[in-house]
XYZ file of C-alpha atoms in Angstrom:
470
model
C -103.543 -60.099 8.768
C -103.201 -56.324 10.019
C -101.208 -54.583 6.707
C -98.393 -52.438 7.812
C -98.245 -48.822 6.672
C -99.201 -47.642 3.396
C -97.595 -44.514 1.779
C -98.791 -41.951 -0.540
C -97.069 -40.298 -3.226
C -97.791 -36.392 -3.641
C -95.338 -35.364 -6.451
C -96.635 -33.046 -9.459
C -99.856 -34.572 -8.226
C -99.697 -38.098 -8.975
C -100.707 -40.601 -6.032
C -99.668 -43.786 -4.830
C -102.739 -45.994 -5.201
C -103.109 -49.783 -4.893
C -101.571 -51.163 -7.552
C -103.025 -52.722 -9.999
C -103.557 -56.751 -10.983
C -101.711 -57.468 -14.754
C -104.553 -58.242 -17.126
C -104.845 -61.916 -17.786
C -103.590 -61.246 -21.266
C -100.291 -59.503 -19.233
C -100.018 -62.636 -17.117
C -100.204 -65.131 -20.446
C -97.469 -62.882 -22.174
C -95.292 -62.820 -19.226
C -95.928 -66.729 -18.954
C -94.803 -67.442 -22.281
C -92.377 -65.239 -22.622
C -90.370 -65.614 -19.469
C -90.604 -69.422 -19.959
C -87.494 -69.301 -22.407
C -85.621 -66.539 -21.312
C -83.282 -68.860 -18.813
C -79.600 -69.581 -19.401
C -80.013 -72.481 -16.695
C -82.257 -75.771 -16.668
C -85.739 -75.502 -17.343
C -87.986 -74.203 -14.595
C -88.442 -76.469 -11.675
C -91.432 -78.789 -10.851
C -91.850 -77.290 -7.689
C -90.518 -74.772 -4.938
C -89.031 -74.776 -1.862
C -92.436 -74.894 0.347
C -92.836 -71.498 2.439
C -93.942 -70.996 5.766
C -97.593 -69.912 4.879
C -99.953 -67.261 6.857
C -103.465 -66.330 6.493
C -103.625 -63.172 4.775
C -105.830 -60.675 3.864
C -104.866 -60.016 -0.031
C -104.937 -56.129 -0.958
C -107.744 -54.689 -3.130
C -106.080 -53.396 -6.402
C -108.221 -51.676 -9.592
C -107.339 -52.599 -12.724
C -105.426 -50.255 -15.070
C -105.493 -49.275 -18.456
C -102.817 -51.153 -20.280
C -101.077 -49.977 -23.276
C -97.892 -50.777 -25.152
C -95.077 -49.210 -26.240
C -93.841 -50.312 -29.711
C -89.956 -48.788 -27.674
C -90.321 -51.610 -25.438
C -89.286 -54.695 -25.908
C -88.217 -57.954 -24.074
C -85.096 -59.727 -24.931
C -87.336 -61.910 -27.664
C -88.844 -58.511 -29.821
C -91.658 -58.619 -27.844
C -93.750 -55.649 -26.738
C -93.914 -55.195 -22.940
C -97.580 -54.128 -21.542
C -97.259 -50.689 -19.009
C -99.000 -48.773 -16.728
C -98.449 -44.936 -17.521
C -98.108 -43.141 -14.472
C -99.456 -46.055 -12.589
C -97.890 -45.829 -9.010
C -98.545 -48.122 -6.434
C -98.755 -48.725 -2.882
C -96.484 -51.037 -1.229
C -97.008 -53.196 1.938
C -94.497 -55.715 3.800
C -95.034 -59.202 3.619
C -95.704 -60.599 7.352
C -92.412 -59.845 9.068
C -91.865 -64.134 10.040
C -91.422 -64.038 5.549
C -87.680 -62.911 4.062
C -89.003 -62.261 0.471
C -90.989 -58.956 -0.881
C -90.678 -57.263 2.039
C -90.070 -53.310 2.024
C -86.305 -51.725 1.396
C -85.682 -50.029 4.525
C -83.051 -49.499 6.853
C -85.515 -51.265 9.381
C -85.706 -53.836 7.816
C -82.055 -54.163 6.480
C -80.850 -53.632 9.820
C -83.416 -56.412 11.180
C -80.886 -58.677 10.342
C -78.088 -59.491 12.702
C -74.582 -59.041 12.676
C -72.197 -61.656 12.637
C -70.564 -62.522 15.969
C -67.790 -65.110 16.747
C -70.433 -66.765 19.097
C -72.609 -67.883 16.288
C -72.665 -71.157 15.024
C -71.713 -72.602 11.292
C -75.143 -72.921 11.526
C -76.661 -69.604 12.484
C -73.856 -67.753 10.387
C -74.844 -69.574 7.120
C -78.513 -68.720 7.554
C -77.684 -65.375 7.709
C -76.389 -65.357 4.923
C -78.853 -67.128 2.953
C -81.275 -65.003 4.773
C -79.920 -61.403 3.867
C -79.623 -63.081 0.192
C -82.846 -63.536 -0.120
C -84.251 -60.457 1.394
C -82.042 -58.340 -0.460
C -83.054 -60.212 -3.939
C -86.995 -59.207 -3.567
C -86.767 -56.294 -1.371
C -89.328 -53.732 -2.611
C -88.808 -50.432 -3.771
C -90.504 -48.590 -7.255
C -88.270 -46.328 -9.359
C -89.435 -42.793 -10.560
C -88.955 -42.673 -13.543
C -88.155 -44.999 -16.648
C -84.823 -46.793 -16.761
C -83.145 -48.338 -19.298
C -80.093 -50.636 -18.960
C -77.670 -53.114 -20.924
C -78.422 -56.297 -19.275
C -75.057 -58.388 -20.740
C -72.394 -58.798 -23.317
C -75.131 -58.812 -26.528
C -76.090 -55.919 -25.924
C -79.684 -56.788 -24.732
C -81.707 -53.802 -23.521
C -84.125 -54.090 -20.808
C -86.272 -51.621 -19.375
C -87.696 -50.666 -15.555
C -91.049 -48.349 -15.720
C -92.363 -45.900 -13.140
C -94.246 -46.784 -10.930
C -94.140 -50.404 -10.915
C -92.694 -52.143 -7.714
C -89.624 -54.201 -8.226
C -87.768 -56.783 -6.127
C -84.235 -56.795 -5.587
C -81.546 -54.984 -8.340
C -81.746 -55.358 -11.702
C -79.217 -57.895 -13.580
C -76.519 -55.621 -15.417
C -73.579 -57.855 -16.329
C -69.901 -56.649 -14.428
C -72.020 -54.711 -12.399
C -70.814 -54.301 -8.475
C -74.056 -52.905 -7.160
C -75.802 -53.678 -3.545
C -79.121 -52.733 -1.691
C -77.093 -50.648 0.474
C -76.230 -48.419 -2.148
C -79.969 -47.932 -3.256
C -81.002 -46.576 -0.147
C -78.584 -43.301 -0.556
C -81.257 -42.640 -3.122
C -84.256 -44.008 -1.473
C -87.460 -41.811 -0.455
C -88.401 -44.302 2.862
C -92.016 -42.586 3.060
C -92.952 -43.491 0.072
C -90.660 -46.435 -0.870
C -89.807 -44.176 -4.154
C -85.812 -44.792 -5.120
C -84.708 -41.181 -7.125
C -83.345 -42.935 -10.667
C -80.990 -40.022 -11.547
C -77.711 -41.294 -10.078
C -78.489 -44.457 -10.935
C -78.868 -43.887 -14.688
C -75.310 -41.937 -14.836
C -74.144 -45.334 -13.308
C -75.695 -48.393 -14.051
C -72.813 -50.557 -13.405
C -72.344 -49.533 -9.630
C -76.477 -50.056 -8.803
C -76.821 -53.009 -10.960
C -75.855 -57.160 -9.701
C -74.974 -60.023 -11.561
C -74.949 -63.609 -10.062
C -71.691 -64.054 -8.499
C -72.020 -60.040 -6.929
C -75.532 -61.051 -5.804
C -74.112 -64.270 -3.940
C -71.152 -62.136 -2.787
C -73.119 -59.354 -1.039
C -74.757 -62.315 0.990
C -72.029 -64.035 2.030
C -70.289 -61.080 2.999
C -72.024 -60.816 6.359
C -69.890 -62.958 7.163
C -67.085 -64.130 5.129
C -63.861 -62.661 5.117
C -61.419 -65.605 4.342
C -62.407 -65.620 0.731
C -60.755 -63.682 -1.910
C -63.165 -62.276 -4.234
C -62.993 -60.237 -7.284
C -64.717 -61.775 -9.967
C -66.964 -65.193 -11.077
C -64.528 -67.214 -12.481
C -61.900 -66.484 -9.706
C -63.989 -68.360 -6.725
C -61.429 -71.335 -6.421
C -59.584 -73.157 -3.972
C -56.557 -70.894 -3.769
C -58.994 -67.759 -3.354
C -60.672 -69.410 0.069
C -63.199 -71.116 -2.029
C -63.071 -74.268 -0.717
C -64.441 -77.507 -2.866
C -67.110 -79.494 -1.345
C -67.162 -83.486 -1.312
C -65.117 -85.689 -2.744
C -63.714 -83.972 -6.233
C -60.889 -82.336 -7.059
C -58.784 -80.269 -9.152
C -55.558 -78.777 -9.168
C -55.877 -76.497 -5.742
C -53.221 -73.705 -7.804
C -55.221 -72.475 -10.313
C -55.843 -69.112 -10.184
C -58.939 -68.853 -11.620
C -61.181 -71.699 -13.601
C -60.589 -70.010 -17.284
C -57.227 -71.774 -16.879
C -59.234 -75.291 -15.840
C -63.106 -75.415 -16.575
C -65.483 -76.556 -14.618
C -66.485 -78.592 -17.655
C -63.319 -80.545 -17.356
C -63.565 -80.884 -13.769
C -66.802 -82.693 -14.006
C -65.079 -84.626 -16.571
C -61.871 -85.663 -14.558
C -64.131 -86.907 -11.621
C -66.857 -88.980 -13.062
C -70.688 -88.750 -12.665
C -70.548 -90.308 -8.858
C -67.992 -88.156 -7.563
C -69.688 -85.224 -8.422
C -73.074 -86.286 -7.541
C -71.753 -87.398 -3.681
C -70.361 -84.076 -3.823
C -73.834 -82.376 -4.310
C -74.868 -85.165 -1.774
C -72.090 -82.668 0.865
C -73.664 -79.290 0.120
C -75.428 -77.434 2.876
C -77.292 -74.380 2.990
C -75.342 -70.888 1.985
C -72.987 -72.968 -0.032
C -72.234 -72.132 -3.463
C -71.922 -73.603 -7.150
C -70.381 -72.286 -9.764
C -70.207 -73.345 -13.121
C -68.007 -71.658 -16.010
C -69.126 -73.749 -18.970
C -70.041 -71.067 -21.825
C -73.050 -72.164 -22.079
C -74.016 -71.017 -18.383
C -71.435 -69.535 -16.520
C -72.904 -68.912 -13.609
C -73.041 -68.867 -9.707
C -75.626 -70.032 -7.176
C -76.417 -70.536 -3.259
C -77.910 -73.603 -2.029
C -80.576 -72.882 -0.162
C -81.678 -76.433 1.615
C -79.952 -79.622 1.904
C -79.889 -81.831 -0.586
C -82.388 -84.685 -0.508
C -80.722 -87.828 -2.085
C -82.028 -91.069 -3.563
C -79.819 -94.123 -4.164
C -80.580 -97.244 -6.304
C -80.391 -100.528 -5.905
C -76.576 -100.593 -6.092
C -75.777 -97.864 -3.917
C -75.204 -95.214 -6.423
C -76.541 -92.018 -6.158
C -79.687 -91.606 -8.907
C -79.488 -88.337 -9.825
C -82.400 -87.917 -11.961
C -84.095 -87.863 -8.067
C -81.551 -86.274 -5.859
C -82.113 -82.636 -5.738
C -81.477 -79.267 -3.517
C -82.770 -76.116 -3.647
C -80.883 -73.102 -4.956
C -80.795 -69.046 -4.846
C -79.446 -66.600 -7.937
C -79.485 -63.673 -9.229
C -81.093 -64.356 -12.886
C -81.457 -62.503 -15.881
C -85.226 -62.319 -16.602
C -87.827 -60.709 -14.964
C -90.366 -63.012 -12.944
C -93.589 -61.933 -11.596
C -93.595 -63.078 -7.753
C -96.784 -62.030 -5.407
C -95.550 -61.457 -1.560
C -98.078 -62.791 1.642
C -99.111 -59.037 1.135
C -100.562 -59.705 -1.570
C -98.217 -57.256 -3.502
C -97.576 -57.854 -7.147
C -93.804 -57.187 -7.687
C -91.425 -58.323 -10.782
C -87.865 -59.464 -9.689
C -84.745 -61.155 -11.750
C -84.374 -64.030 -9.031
C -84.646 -67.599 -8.559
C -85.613 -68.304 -4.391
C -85.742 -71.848 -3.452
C -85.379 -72.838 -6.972
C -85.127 -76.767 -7.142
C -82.537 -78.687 -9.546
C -81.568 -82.090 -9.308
C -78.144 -83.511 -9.672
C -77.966 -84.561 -12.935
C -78.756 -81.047 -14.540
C -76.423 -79.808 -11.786
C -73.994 -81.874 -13.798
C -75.254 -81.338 -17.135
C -74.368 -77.988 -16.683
C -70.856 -78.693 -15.304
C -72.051 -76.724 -11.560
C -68.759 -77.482 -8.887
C -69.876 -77.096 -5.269
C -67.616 -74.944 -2.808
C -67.379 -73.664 0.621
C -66.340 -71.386 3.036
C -63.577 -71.510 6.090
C -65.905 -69.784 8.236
C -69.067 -72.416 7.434
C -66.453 -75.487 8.227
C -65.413 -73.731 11.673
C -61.690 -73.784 10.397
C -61.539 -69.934 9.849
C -62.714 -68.370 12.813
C -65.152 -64.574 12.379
C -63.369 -61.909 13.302
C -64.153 -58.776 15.229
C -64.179 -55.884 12.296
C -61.595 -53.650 12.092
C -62.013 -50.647 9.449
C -59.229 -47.828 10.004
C -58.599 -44.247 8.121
C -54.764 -43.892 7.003
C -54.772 -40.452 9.066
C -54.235 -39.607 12.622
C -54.787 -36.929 14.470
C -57.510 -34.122 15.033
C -56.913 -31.721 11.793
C -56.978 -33.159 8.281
C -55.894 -30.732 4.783
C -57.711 -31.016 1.555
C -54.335 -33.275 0.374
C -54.341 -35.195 3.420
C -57.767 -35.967 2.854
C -57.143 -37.037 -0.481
C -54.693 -39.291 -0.431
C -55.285 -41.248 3.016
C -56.872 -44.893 2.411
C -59.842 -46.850 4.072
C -58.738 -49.906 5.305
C -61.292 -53.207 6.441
C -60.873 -56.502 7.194
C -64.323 -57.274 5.347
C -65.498 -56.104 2.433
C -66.311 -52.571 1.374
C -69.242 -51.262 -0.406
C -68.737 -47.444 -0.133
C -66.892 -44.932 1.826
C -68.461 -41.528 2.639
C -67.345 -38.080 3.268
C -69.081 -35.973 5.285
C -68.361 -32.129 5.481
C -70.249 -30.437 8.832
C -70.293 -27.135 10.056
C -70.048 -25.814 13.325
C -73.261 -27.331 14.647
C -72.702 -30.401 13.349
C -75.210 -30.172 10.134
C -74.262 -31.949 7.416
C -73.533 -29.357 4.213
C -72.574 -32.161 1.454
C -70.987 -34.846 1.233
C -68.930 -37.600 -1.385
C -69.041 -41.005 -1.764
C -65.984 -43.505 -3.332
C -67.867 -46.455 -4.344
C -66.241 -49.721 -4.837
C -65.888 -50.254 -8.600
C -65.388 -53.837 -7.892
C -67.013 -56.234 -4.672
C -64.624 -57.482 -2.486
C -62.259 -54.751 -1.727
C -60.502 -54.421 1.793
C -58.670 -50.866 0.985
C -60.314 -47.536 -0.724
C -58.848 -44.548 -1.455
C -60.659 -40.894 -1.598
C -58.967 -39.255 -4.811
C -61.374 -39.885 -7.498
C -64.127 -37.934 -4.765
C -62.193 -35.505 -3.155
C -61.451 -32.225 -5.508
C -59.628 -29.625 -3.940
C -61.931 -26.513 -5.477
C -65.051 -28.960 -3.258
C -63.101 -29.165 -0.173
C -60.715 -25.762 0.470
C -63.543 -23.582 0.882
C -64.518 -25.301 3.908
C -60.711 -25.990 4.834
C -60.885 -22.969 7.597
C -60.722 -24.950 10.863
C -64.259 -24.199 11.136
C -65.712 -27.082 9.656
C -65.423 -30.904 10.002
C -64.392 -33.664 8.147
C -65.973 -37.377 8.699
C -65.486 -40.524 7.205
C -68.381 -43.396 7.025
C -67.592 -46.890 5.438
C -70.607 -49.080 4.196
C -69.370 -52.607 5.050
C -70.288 -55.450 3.373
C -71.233 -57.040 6.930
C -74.071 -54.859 7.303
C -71.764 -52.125 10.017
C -71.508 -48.545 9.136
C -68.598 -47.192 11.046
C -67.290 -43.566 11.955
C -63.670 -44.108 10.984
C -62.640 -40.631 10.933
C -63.429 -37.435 12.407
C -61.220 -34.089 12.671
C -61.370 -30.686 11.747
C -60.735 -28.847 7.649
C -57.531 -27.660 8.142
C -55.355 -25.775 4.923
């Protein structure tokens, strides 16, 4: 298979060079280690199988290990790295949605939703741009340290090393899209600094993960948070169960009792309904989790007629907490926090109290709409104030909103950016980014003002433009 480009890294003289293969004593450690880290059932039996390809694997050295008695994984464990070990990273044949480079190429490679798409073709985009953007490939410059959840447990990226999708931070709001303000495209290098002040806004968690997916498409959802994805959000149960449809969020009715209240069957022919891009969600403390099926469910029944649900099983996506060495059809080593095509069967669906739910757009009963994203300012001059206090307005979700200052040629001089502090927001204001000793130096009628949202739909429209008045 012809490789596609390969970039070098020039910086204080260090080079990208093929990475290297982990020792076999690296592989073991990550084995057993890794094995136990999961909140969820144990690992599956088997995966999803992939469309294969012949491929031609890429040569790597191997590199001096060491460790580093500061590292640790979340079991006290030293973690083996590469010092200044940079590495060169390759696509995975373009037919293959996992490990393949973060670019704007290949983000934008995916389509945008239209109203002439099928349920069909709408929900495999979604589970498509899920998985892409869960092992896209990218390598930080330097070390990173986070706080991956509520105990406090400290994890660690390393220079160098070539990493798949974001890194689990819990009530974190983060996206690919963001990453690429930062990202070096050459040389698939993503500058750390910003991303270190703010952890939280470049970081995913499961339900954030799932959202940034189905927001290519989904608007008739009301999302905020995990344990607000029910009924009377647009979060629409699948199968036969029930529960009280006016709940505002499941920490005022488990999921645990749900499963309860409707019986092993009920819940099992409701797995039996799921199809691909829907989601599960379970809030039971020993999980509390969500998840995107990623195949239909393949179901066995006994003798009887019930449902055995030791057999039955689907496939799932999810953002997940430890890291997992994957290898792409590259043959690029990359670590990732992710789950793809990750098989469970029913009854540790159930075991874990999972509830199955849907979307109005997947049924065909909430139509997709053409997107609308408007600036609460008209008119062809704008003041610092006016600036300040006008407010972004979508239909879909929005990641980020960016302000552009230009001079008279048109060349950008700076700019801001309001990140959403939360997924799911529709309206954004600029006051938190605009600062009027930034912006009245330029407010001389000479320069220009323009406004970019990031949509969660994958657009990136010009909302505003007008001249810096005072």
């Amino acid at each position: 298979m012809k490789h596609l480009t390969s970039f070098e890294f020039d910086a204080n003289r260090r080079k990208i060079r093929p990475g290297a293969k982990r020792s076999f004593s690296f592989l073991l450690l990550l084995c057993v280690l890794f094995a136990g880290c999961s909140t969820l059932e144990p690992l599956p039996e088997e995966t999803l199988p992939a469309q294969t390809v012949e491929t031609e694997k890429v040569n790597k050295k191997p590199a001096d290990s060491q460790t580093d008695s500061n590292a640790k994984n979340c079991y006290g464990a030293p973690i083996y790295i590469h010092e200044n070990e940079y590495q060169t990273i390759e696509d995975a044949s373009p037919d293959q949605l996992m490990g393949r480079r973060l670019t704007w190429e290949n983000i934008n490679s995916f389509p945008l939703k239209s109203a002439d798409m099928s349920t069909d073709e709408l929900r495999q985009l979604c589970l498509d741009f899920f998985k892409f953007s869960k092992t896209a490939l990218w390598i930080p410059d330097e070390d990173f340290s986070y706080v991956r959840n509520k105990k406090g447990t400290i994890d660690k990226m390393f220079a160098g090393e070539i990493y798949g999708g974001l890194p689990y931070i819990g009530s974190s709001t983060g996206n690919i899209y963001r990453l690429m303000d930062y990202m070096d495209e050459e040389r698939g290098v993503v500058d750390m600094s910003e991303v270190s002040k703010y952890p939280k806004l470049f970081g995913n968690q499961c339900s954030v993960g799932s959202y940034w997916g189905w927001a290519r498409v989904i608007n008739s959802a009301d999302y905020d948070w995990t344990f607000n994805m029910v009924a009377s959000r647009g979060f629409i149960p699948v199968g036969p169960y029930t529960y009280n449809p006016d709940i505002a969020s499941f920490n005022e009715l488990s999921t645990v009792t749900i499963c309860q209240n409707n019986g092993e069957q009920t819940m099992f022919k409701s797995y039996a309904n799921m199809l691909p891009a829907d989601g599960l969600i379970s809030n039971d403390p020993s999980v509390g989790h969500v998840v995107m099926c990623s195949a239909k469910p393949v179901v066995f029944y006994n003798t009887n007629g019930a449902i055995d649900g030791e057999k039955s099983y689907l496939y799932i996506v999810d953002q997940h907490q430890a890291w997992v060495e994957k290898e792409n059809s590259a043959g690029v080593v990359y670590q990732h926090k992710n789950y793809i095509d990750r098989k469970l069967t029913f009854a540790s669906l159930l075991k874990s109290n999972y509830v199955p739910f849907t979307f109005g757009e997947f049924l065909g009963t909430d139509p997709v709409e053409e997107t609308e994203c408007t600036f609460g300012h008209e008119g062809s001059e704008i003041t610092v104030e006016q600036l300040k206090t006008a407010v972004a307005t979508a239909n879909y979700g929005i990641s980020d909103t960016y302000v552009y200052v230009k001079d008279a040629e048109g060349t950008v001089l700076f700019y801001k950016v309001k990140r959403a502090p939360k997924a799911g927001m529709k309206t954004m204001d600029l006051s938190e980014v605009v600062y009027a000793a930034t912006f009245s130096p330029y407010a001389d009628g000479k320069h220009t003002v323009e406004i970019v949202c990031q949509l969660g739909t994958g657009e990136r429209p010009t909302i505003y433009t007008g001249t810096l008045v005072k």
